[in-house]
CSV table of N, CA and C and ligand atoms in Angstrom, one decimal:
chain,number,residue,atom,x,y,z
A,1202,MET,N,82.9,73.5,118.7
A,1202,MET,CA,82.8,74.5,119.8
A,1202,MET,C,81.4,74.6,120.2
A,1203,PRO,N,81.1,74.4,121.5
A,1203,PRO,CA,79.7,74.6,121.9
A,1203,PRO,C,79.2,76.0,121.9
A,1204,PRO,N,77.9,76.2,121.8
A,1204,PRO,CA,77.4,77.5,121.8
A,1204,PRO,C,77.7,78.2,123.1
A,1205,PRO,N,77.9,79.5,123.1
A,1205,PRO,CA,78.3,80.2,124.4
A,1205,PRO,C,77.1,80.1,125.3
A,1206,ASP,N,77.5,80.0,126.6
A,1206,ASP,CA,76.4,80.2,127.6
A,1206,ASP,C,76.5,81.6,128.0
A,1207,ASP,N,75.6,81.9,128.9
A,1207,ASP,CA,75.5,83.3,129.3
A,1207,ASP,C,76.8,83.9,129.8
A,1208,HIS,N,77.6,83.0,130.5
A,1208,HIS,CA,78.8,83.5,131.1
A,1208,HIS,C,79.8,83.9,130.1
A,1209,SER,N,80.1,82.9,129.2
A,1209,SER,CA,81.1,83.2,128.2
A,1209,SER,C,80.7,84.4,127.3
A,1210,ALA,N,79.4,84.5,127.0
A,1210,ALA,CA,79.0,85.6,126.1
A,1210,ALA,C,79.2,86.9,126.9
A,1211,ALA,N,78.9,86.9,128.1
A,1211,ALA,CA,79.1,88.1,129.0
A,1211,ALA,C,80.6,88.5,129.0
A,1212,GLN,N,81.4,87.4,129.1
A,1212,GLN,CA,82.9,87.7,129.2
A,1212,GLN,C,83.4,88.3,127.8
A,1213,ALA,N,82.9,87.7,126.7
A,1213,ALA,CA,83.3,88.2,125.4
A,1213,ALA,C,82.8,89.6,125.2
A,1214,ARG,N,81.6,89.9,125.7
A,1214,ARG,CA,81.1,91.2,125.5
A,1214,ARG,C,81.9,92.2,126.4
A,1215,ALA,N,82.3,91.8,127.6
A,1215,ALA,CA,83.1,92.7,128.4
A,1215,ALA,C,84.4,93.0,127.7
A,1216,ALA,N,85.0,92.0,127.1
A,1216,ALA,CA,86.3,92.2,126.5
A,1216,ALA,C,86.2,93.1,125.3
A,1217,ILE,N,85.1,93.0,124.6
A,1217,ILE,CA,85.0,94.0,123.5
A,1217,ILE,C,84.7,95.4,124.0
A,1218,GLN,N,84.0,95.5,125.0
A,1218,GLN,CA,83.7,96.8,125.6
A,1218,GLN,C,85.0,97.4,126.2
A,1219,THR,N,85.8,96.6,126.8
A,1219,THR,CA,87.1,97.1,127.3
A,1219,THR,C,87.9,97.7,126.1
A,1220,ALA,N,88.0,96.9,125.1
A,1220,ALA,CA,88.8,97.3,123.9
A,1220,ALA,C,88.2,98.6,123.3
A,1221,LEU,N,86.9,98.7,123.2
A,1221,LEU,CA,86.2,99.9,122.7
A,1221,LEU,C,86.6,101.1,123.6
A,1222,GLY,N,86.7,100.9,124.8
A,1222,GLY,CA,87.0,102.0,125.8
A,1222,GLY,C,88.4,102.5,125.6
A,1223,GLN,N,89.2,101.7,125.0
A,1223,GLN,CA,90.6,102.1,124.8
A,1223,GLN,C,90.9,102.8,123.5
A,1224,ILE,N,89.9,102.8,122.6
A,1224,ILE,CA,90.1,103.5,121.3
A,1224,ILE,C,90.1,105.0,121.5
A,1225,GLY,N,91.1,105.6,120.8
A,1225,GLY,CA,91.2,107.1,120.9
A,1225,GLY,C,90.5,107.7,119.7
A,1226,PHE,N,91.0,108.8,119.2
A,1226,PHE,CA,90.4,109.5,118.1
A,1226,PHE,C,90.3,108.6,116.9
A,1227,CYS,N,89.2,108.8,116.1
A,1227,CYS,CA,89.0,108.0,114.9
A,1227,CYS,C,88.7,108.9,113.8
A,1228,LEU,N,89.5,108.8,112.7
A,1228,LEU,CA,89.3,109.6,111.5
A,1228,LEU,C,88.5,108.8,110.5
A,1229,PRO,N,87.6,109.5,109.8
A,1229,PRO,CA,86.9,108.8,108.7
A,1229,PRO,C,87.7,108.8,107.4
A,1230,GLY,N,87.3,108.0,106.5
A,1230,GLY,CA,87.9,108.1,105.1
A,1230,GLY,C,89.0,107.1,105.0
A,1231,THR,N,89.7,107.2,103.8
A,1231,THR,CA,90.8,106.3,103.4
A,1231,THR,C,92.0,107.1,103.0
A,1232,ILE,N,93.1,106.5,103.1
A,1232,ILE,CA,94.4,107.1,102.7
A,1232,ILE,C,94.8,106.3,101.4
A,1233,THR,N,95.2,107.1,100.4
A,1233,THR,CA,95.8,106.5,99.2
A,1233,THR,C,97.1,107.2,98.9
A,1234,ILE,N,98.1,106.5,98.8
A,1234,ILE,CA,99.4,107.0,98.5
A,1234,ILE,C,99.7,106.7,97.0
A,1235,ARG,N,100.0,107.8,96.2
A,1235,ARG,CA,100.2,107.5,94.8
A,1235,ARG,C,101.3,108.5,94.2
A,1236,ARG,N,101.8,108.0,93.1
A,1236,ARG,CA,102.7,108.9,92.3
A,1236,ARG,C,102.0,109.2,91.0
A,1237,ALA,N,102.3,110.3,90.4
A,1237,ALA,CA,101.6,110.7,89.2
A,1237,ALA,C,102.4,111.3,88.2
A,1238,ARG,N,101.9,111.3,87.0
A,1238,ARG,CA,102.5,112.1,85.9
A,1238,ARG,C,101.7,113.4,85.8
A,1239,CYS,N,102.4,114.5,85.4
A,1239,CYS,CA,101.8,115.8,85.3
A,1239,CYS,C,101.2,116.0,83.9
A,1240,GLY,N,101.7,115.3,82.9
A,1240,GLY,CA,101.2,115.4,81.6
A,1240,GLY,C,102.1,116.2,80.7
A,1241,LYS,N,103.0,116.9,81.3
A,1241,LYS,CA,104.0,117.8,80.4
A,1241,LYS,C,104.9,116.8,79.7
A,1242,PRO,N,105.0,117.0,78.3
A,1242,PRO,CA,105.8,116.0,77.6
A,1242,PRO,C,107.3,116.0,77.9
A,1243,ARG,N,107.9,117.1,78.3
A,1243,ARG,CA,109.3,117.1,78.6
A,1243,ARG,C,109.7,116.9,80.0
A,1244,CYS,N,108.7,116.7,80.9
A,1244,CYS,CA,108.9,116.5,82.3
A,1244,CYS,C,109.6,115.1,82.5
A,1245,ALA,N,110.3,115.0,83.6
A,1245,ALA,CA,111.0,113.7,84.0
A,1245,ALA,C,110.0,112.6,84.2
A,1246,CYS,N,108.7,113.0,84.5
A,1246,CYS,CA,107.7,112.0,84.6
A,1246,CYS,C,107.2,111.3,83.3
A,1247,ALA,N,107.6,112.0,82.2
A,1247,ALA,CA,107.3,111.4,80.9
A,1247,ALA,C,108.4,110.6,80.3
A,1248,ALA,N,109.6,110.6,81.0
A,1248,ALA,CA,110.8,109.9,80.5
A,1248,ALA,C,110.6,108.4,80.6
A,1249,ASP,N,111.5,107.7,80.0
A,1249,ASP,CA,111.5,106.2,80.1
A,1249,ASP,C,112.9,105.8,80.7
A,1250,PRO,N,113.0,105.3,81.9
A,1250,PRO,CA,111.9,105.1,82.8
A,1250,PRO,C,111.4,106.4,83.4
A,1251,PRO,N,110.2,106.5,83.8
A,1251,PRO,CA,109.7,107.7,84.3
A,1251,PRO,C,110.1,108.0,85.7
A,1252,SER,N,110.2,109.3,86.0
A,1252,SER,CA,110.4,109.7,87.4
A,1252,SER,C,109.2,110.4,87.9
A,1253,LEU,N,108.3,109.7,88.5
A,1253,LEU,CA,107.0,110.2,88.8
A,1253,LEU,C,107.0,111.2,89.9
A,1254,HIS,N,106.0,112.1,89.9
A,1254,HIS,CA,105.8,113.1,91.0
A,1254,HIS,C,105.2,112.4,92.2
A,1255,GLY,N,105.5,113.0,93.3
A,1255,GLY,CA,104.9,112.5,94.6
A,1255,GLY,C,106.0,111.9,95.5
A,1256,PRO,N,105.6,111.1,96.4
A,1256,PRO,CA,104.3,110.5,96.6
A,1256,PRO,C,103.3,111.6,97.1
A,1257,TYR,N,102.1,111.4,96.7
A,1257,TYR,CA,101.0,112.2,97.2
A,1257,TYR,C,100.1,111.4,98.1
A,1258,ILE,N,99.9,111.9,99.3
A,1258,ILE,CA,99.2,111.2,100.3
A,1258,ILE,C,97.8,111.8,100.3
A,1259,GLN,N,96.9,111.0,99.8
A,1259,GLN,CA,95.5,111.6,99.6
A,1259,GLN,C,94.6,111.0,100.6
A,1260,TRP,N,93.9,111.9,101.3
A,1260,TRP,CA,92.9,111.5,102.3
A,1260,TRP,C,91.5,111.8,101.7
A,1261,THR,N,90.8,110.7,101.5
A,1261,THR,CA,89.5,110.8,100.8
A,1261,THR,C,88.4,110.4,101.8
A,1262,ARG,N,87.4,111.2,101.8
A,1262,ARG,CA,86.3,110.9,102.7
A,1262,ARG,C,85.0,111.5,102.1
A,1263,THR,N,83.9,111.1,102.7
A,1263,THR,CA,82.6,111.6,102.2
A,1263,THR,C,82.1,112.7,103.1
A,1264,VAL,N,81.7,113.8,102.5
A,1264,VAL,CA,81.1,114.9,103.3
A,1264,VAL,C,79.8,115.3,102.6
A,1265,ASN,N,78.8,115.1,103.4
A,1265,ASN,CA,77.4,115.4,102.8
A,1265,ASN,C,77.2,114.7,101.5
A,1266,GLY,N,77.6,113.5,101.4
A,1266,GLY,CA,77.4,112.7,100.2
A,1266,GLY,C,78.4,113.0,99.1
A,1267,LYS,N,79.3,113.9,99.3
A,1267,LYS,CA,80.3,114.1,98.3
A,1267,LYS,C,81.7,113.7,98.7
A,1268,THR,N,82.4,113.2,97.7
A,1268,THR,CA,83.8,112.7,98.0
A,1268,THR,C,84.7,114.0,98.1
A,1269,VAL,N,85.4,114.0,99.2
A,1269,VAL,CA,86.3,115.2,99.5
A,1269,VAL,C,87.7,114.6,99.6
A,1270,THR,N,88.7,115.2,98.9
A,1270,THR,CA,90.1,114.7,99.0
A,1270,THR,C,90.9,115.8,99.5
A,1271,ARG,N,91.8,115.5,100.4
A,1271,ARG,CA,92.8,116.5,100.9
A,1271,ARG,C,94.2,115.8,100.9
A,1272,LEU,N,95.2,116.6,100.5
A,1272,LEU,CA,96.5,116.0,100.5
A,1272,LEU,C,97.1,116.2,101.9
A,1273,LEU,N,97.7,115.2,102.4
A,1273,LEU,CA,98.4,115.2,103.7
A,1273,LEU,C,99.9,115.3,103.4
A,1274,THR,N,100.6,116.0,104.3
A,1274,THR,CA,102.1,115.9,104.3
A,1274,THR,C,102.5,114.6,104.9
A,1275,PRO,N,103.7,114.1,104.6
A,1275,PRO,CA,104.2,112.9,105.3
A,1275,PRO,C,104.2,113.0,106.8
A,1276,ALA,N,104.5,114.2,107.3
A,1276,ALA,CA,104.4,114.4,108.8
A,1276,ALA,C,103.0,114.3,109.3
A,1277,GLN,N,102.1,114.9,108.5
A,1277,GLN,CA,100.7,114.7,108.9
A,1277,GLN,C,100.2,113.3,108.9
A,1278,TYR,N,100.6,112.6,107.8
A,1278,TYR,CA,100.2,111.2,107.7
A,1278,TYR,C,100.7,110.4,108.9
A,1279,GLN,N,102.0,110.6,109.2
A,1279,GLN,CA,102.6,109.9,110.3
A,1279,GLN,C,101.9,110.2,111.6
A,1280,ALA,N,101.5,111.5,111.8
A,1280,ALA,CA,100.9,111.9,113.0
A,1280,ALA,C,99.5,111.3,113.2
A,1281,TYR,N,98.8,111.2,112.1
A,1281,TYR,CA,97.4,110.8,112.2
A,1281,TYR,C,97.1,109.4,111.8
A,1282,ALA,N,98.2,108.6,111.4
A,1282,ALA,CA,98.0,107.3,111.1
A,1282,ALA,C,97.3,106.4,112.2
A,1283,PRO,N,97.7,106.7,113.4
A,1283,PRO,CA,97.0,105.9,114.5
A,1283,PRO,C,95.5,106.2,114.5
A,1284,TRP,N,95.1,107.4,114.2
A,1284,TRP,CA,93.7,107.7,114.2
A,1284,TRP,C,92.9,107.0,113.1
A,1285,PHE,N,93.6,106.8,112.0
A,1285,PHE,CA,92.9,105.9,110.9
A,1285,PHE,C,92.9,104.5,111.4
A,1286,ALA,N,94.0,104.1,112.0
A,1286,ALA,CA,94.0,102.7,112.5
A,1286,ALA,C,92.9,102.4,113.6
A,1287,ASN,N,92.7,103.5,114.3
A,1287,ASN,CA,91.6,103.4,115.4
A,1287,ASN,C,90.2,103.1,114.7
A,1288,THR,N,90.0,103.8,113.6
A,1288,THR,CA,88.7,103.6,112.9
A,1288,THR,C,88.6,102.2,112.4
A,1289,ARG,N,89.7,101.6,111.9
A,1289,ARG,CA,89.6,100.2,111.5
A,1289,ARG,C,89.3,99.3,112.7
A,1290,ARG,N,90.0,99.5,113.8
A,1290,ARG,CA,89.8,98.7,115.0
A,1290,ARG,C,88.4,98.9,115.5
A,1291,LEU,N,87.8,100.1,115.4
A,1291,LEU,CA,86.4,100.3,115.8
A,1291,LEU,C,85.5,99.5,115.0
A,1292,ARG,N,85.7,99.4,113.7
A,1292,ARG,CA,84.9,98.6,112.8
A,1292,ARG,C,85.0,97.2,113.1
A,1293,GLU,N,86.2,96.7,113.4
A,1293,GLU,CA,86.4,95.3,113.7
A,1293,GLU,C,85.6,95.0,115.0
A,1294,LEU,N,85.8,95.8,116.0
A,1294,LEU,CA,85.1,95.6,117.3
A,1294,LEU,C,83.6,95.6,117.1
A,1295,ALA,N,83.1,96.5,116.3
A,1295,ALA,CA,81.6,96.6,116.1
A,1295,ALA,C,81.2,95.3,115.5
A,1296,ALA,N,81.9,94.8,114.5
A,1296,ALA,CA,81.6,93.5,113.8
A,1296,ALA,C,81.6,92.4,114.8
A,1297,GLU,N,82.6,92.4,115.7
A,1297,GLU,CA,82.6,91.3,116.7
A,1297,GLU,C,81.4,91.4,117.6
A,1298,LEU,N,81.1,92.6,118.0
A,1298,LEU,CA,80.0,92.7,119.0
A,1298,LEU,C,78.7,92.3,118.3
A,1299,GLN,N,78.6,92.6,117.0
A,1299,GLN,CA,77.3,92.2,116.3
A,1299,GLN,C,77.2,90.7,116.1
A,1300,ALA,N,78.4,90.1,115.8
A,1300,ALA,CA,78.4,88.6,115.6
A,1300,ALA,C,78.1,88.0,117.0
A,1301,LEU,N,78.7,88.5,118.0
A,1301,LEU,CA,78.4,87.9,119.4
A,1301,LEU,C,76.9,88.1,119.7
A,1302,SER,N,76.4,89.3,119.4
A,1302,SER,CA,75.0,89.5,119.7
A,1302,SER,C,74.0,88.6,118.9
A,1303,LEU,N,74.4,88.4,117.7
A,1303,LEU,CA,73.6,87.4,116.9
A,1303,LEU,C,73.6,86.0,117.5
A,1304,ALA,N,74.8,85.6,117.9
A,1304,ALA,CA,74.9,84.3,118.5
A,1304,ALA,C,74.1,84.2,119.8
A,1305,GLU,N,74.2,85.3,120.6
A,1305,GLU,CA,73.5,85.3,121.8
A,1305,GLU,C,72.0,85.3,121.6
A,1306,MET,N,71.5,86.1,120.6
A,1306,MET,CA,70.1,86.1,120.4
A,1306,MET,C,69.6,84.7,119.9
A,1307,ALA,N,70.4,84.0,119.1
A,1307,ALA,CA,70.0,82.7,118.6
A,1307,ALA,C,70.0,81.7,119.8
A,1308,ARG,N,71.0,81.9,120.7
A,1308,ARG,CA,71.0,81.0,121.8
A,1308,ARG,C,69.8,81.2,122.7
A,1309,ALA,N,69.5,82.5,123.0
A,1309,ALA,CA,68.4,82.8,123.9
A,1309,ALA,C,67.0,82.4,123.3
A,1310,GLU,N,66.9,82.5,121.9
A,1310,GLU,CA,65.6,82.2,121.3
A,1310,GLU,C,65.6,80.7,120.9
A,1311,GLY,N,66.6,79.9,121.1
A,1311,GLY,CA,66.6,78.6,120.7
A,1311,GLY,C,66.7,78.3,119.2
A,1312,TRP,N,67.1,79.3,118.4
A,1312,TRP,CA,67.3,79.2,117.0
A,1312,TRP,C,68.6,78.5,116.7
A,1313,ALA,N,68.6,77.8,115.6
A,1313,ALA,CA,69.8,77.1,115.2
A,1313,ALA,C,71.0,78.1,115.0
A,1314,LYS,N,70.7,79.1,114.2
A,1314,LYS,CA,71.6,80.1,114.0
A,1314,LYS,C,71.0,81.3,113.3
A,1315,ILE,N,71.7,82.4,113.4
A,1315,ILE,CA,71.2,83.6,112.6
A,1315,ILE,C,72.3,83.9,111.6
A,1316,THR,N,72.0,84.0,110.4
A,1316,THR,CA,73.0,84.3,109.4
A,1316,THR,C,73.3,85.8,109.4
A,1317,PRO,N,74.5,86.1,109.7
A,1317,PRO,CA,74.8,87.6,109.8
A,1317,PRO,C,74.7,88.2,108.4
A,1318,GLY,N,74.3,89.4,108.3
A,1318,GLY,CA,74.3,90.1,107.0
A,1318,GLY,C,75.7,90.3,106.6
A,1319,THR,N,75.9,90.5,105.3
A,1319,THR,CA,77.2,90.8,104.8
A,1319,THR,C,77.3,92.3,104.7
A,1320,PRO,N,78.4,92.8,105.0
A,1320,PRO,CA,78.6,94.3,104.9
A,1320,PRO,C,78.7,94.7,103.4
A,1321,ALA,N,78.3,95.9,103.2
A,1321,ALA,CA,78.4,96.5,101.8
A,1321,ALA,C,79.9,96.5,101.4
A,1322,PRO,N,80.1,96.2,100.2
A,1322,PRO,CA,81.5,96.2,99.7
A,1322,PRO,C,82.1,97.6,99.8
A,1323,PRO,N,83.4,97.7,100.0
A,1323,PRO,CA,83.9,99.1,100.1
A,1323,PRO,C,83.8,99.8,98.7
A,1324,ARG,N,83.6,101.1,98.8
A,1324,ARG,CA,83.4,101.8,97.6
A,1324,ARG,C,84.7,101.9,96.8
A,1325,THR,N,84.7,101.6,95.6
A,1325,THR,CA,85.9,101.7,94.8
A,1325,THR,C,85.8,102.9,93.9
A,1326,ARG,N,87.0,103.5,93.7
A,1326,ARG,CA,87.0,104.6,92.8
A,1326,ARG,C,87.5,104.2,91.4
A,1327,PRO,N,86.7,104.6,90.4
A,1327,PRO,CA,87.1,104.2,89.0
A,1327,PRO,C,88.5,104.7,88.6
A,1328,VAL,N,89.2,103.9,87.9
A,1328,VAL,CA,90.5,104.3,87.4
A,1328,VAL,C,90.3,105.3,86.2
A,1329,ARG,N,90.8,106.4,86.3
A,1329,ARG,CA,90.6,107.4,85.2
A,1329,ARG,C,91.9,107.4,84.3
A,1330,GLY,N,92.0,108.5,83.6
A,1330,GLY,CA,93.1,108.7,82.6
A,1330,GLY,C,94.4,108.7,83.2
A,1331,PRO,N,95.5,109.1,82.4
A,1331,PRO,CA,96.8,109.0,82.8
A,1331,PRO,C,97.2,110.1,83.8
A,1332,ASN,N,96.4,111.0,84.0
A,1332,ASN,CA,96.7,112.2,84.9
A,1332,ASN,C,95.6,112.3,85.9
A,1333,PRO,N,95.2,111.3,86.6
A,1333,PRO,CA,93.9,111.4,87.4
A,1333,PRO,C,94.0,112.3,88.6
A,1334,ASN,N,95.1,112.4,89.2
A,1334,ASN,CA,95.1,113.0,90.5
A,1334,ASN,C,96.3,114.0,90.7
A,1335,TYR,N,96.8,114.5,89.6
A,1335,TYR,CA,97.8,115.5,89.7
A,1335,TYR,C,97.3,116.6,90.5
A,1336,PRO,N,98.0,117.0,91.6
A,1336,PRO,CA,97.4,118.0,92.5
A,1336,PRO,C,97.1,119.3,91.8
A,1337,LYS,N,95.9,119.8,92.1
A,1337,LYS,CA,95.4,121.1,91.7
A,1337,LYS,C,96.0,122.1,92.7
A,1338,PRO,N,96.0,123.4,92.4
A,1338,PRO,CA,96.5,124.4,93.4
A,1338,PRO,C,95.6,124.3,94.6
A,1339,PRO,N,96.2,124.3,95.8
A,1339,PRO,CA,95.5,124.1,97.0
A,1339,PRO,C,94.5,125.2,97.3
A,1340,LYS,N,93.4,124.9,97.9
A,1340,LYS,CA,92.4,125.9,98.2
A,1340,LYS,C,92.8,126.6,99.5
A,1341,THR,N,93.4,125.9,100.4
A,1341,THR,CA,93.8,126.5,101.6
A,1341,THR,C,95.3,126.2,101.8
A,1342,PRO,N,96.0,127.0,102.6
A,1342,PRO,CA,97.4,126.7,102.8
A,1342,PRO,C,97.7,125.3,103.3
A,1343,GLY,N,96.8,124.7,104.1
A,1343,GLY,CA,97.1,123.4,104.7
A,1343,GLY,C,97.0,122.3,103.7
A,1344,ASP,N,96.6,122.6,102.5
A,1344,ASP,CA,96.5,121.5,101.5
A,1344,ASP,C,97.8,121.2,100.7
A,1345,GLN,N,98.8,122.0,100.9
A,1345,GLN,CA,100.0,121.9,100.1
A,1345,GLN,C,100.8,120.6,100.5
A,1346,PRO,N,101.2,119.9,99.4
A,1346,PRO,CA,102.1,118.7,99.7
A,1346,PRO,C,103.5,119.2,100.2
A,1347,ALA,N,104.1,118.3,100.8
A,1347,ALA,CA,105.5,118.7,101.4
A,1347,ALA,C,106.4,118.9,100.2
B,773,ZN,ZN1,105.8,115.8,85.4
């Protein structure tokens, strides 16, 4: 594939900008859906086979450097799933625009290529004990699971 000329780069940029303009609301953070044991020995979740509690839909994000988790109801999750998808799309489009810009800079400067930086790996949460995320009493009425 030949390097893009001005015209094709401009077309690609316009396509990305059009897609960016179609993105709606974007929510930060990640959704984790899990089932959990409560730790009570006679509960069904301790049986064999276990009947675990949940599912719990956890929305985790960073606020002022701290990890904040809120439980979403299934209805909330369904309602806002497109907003999380929009964030993923926004990141994809930003990456595309950066790659295109790097290629365009290399072309304009006559450089063979510019190696794009690699994004930081996603933050992973350590796996804790057997009862890591059993819901605590909600702080606000909106936190209650369904
Ligand atoms: Zn239980």
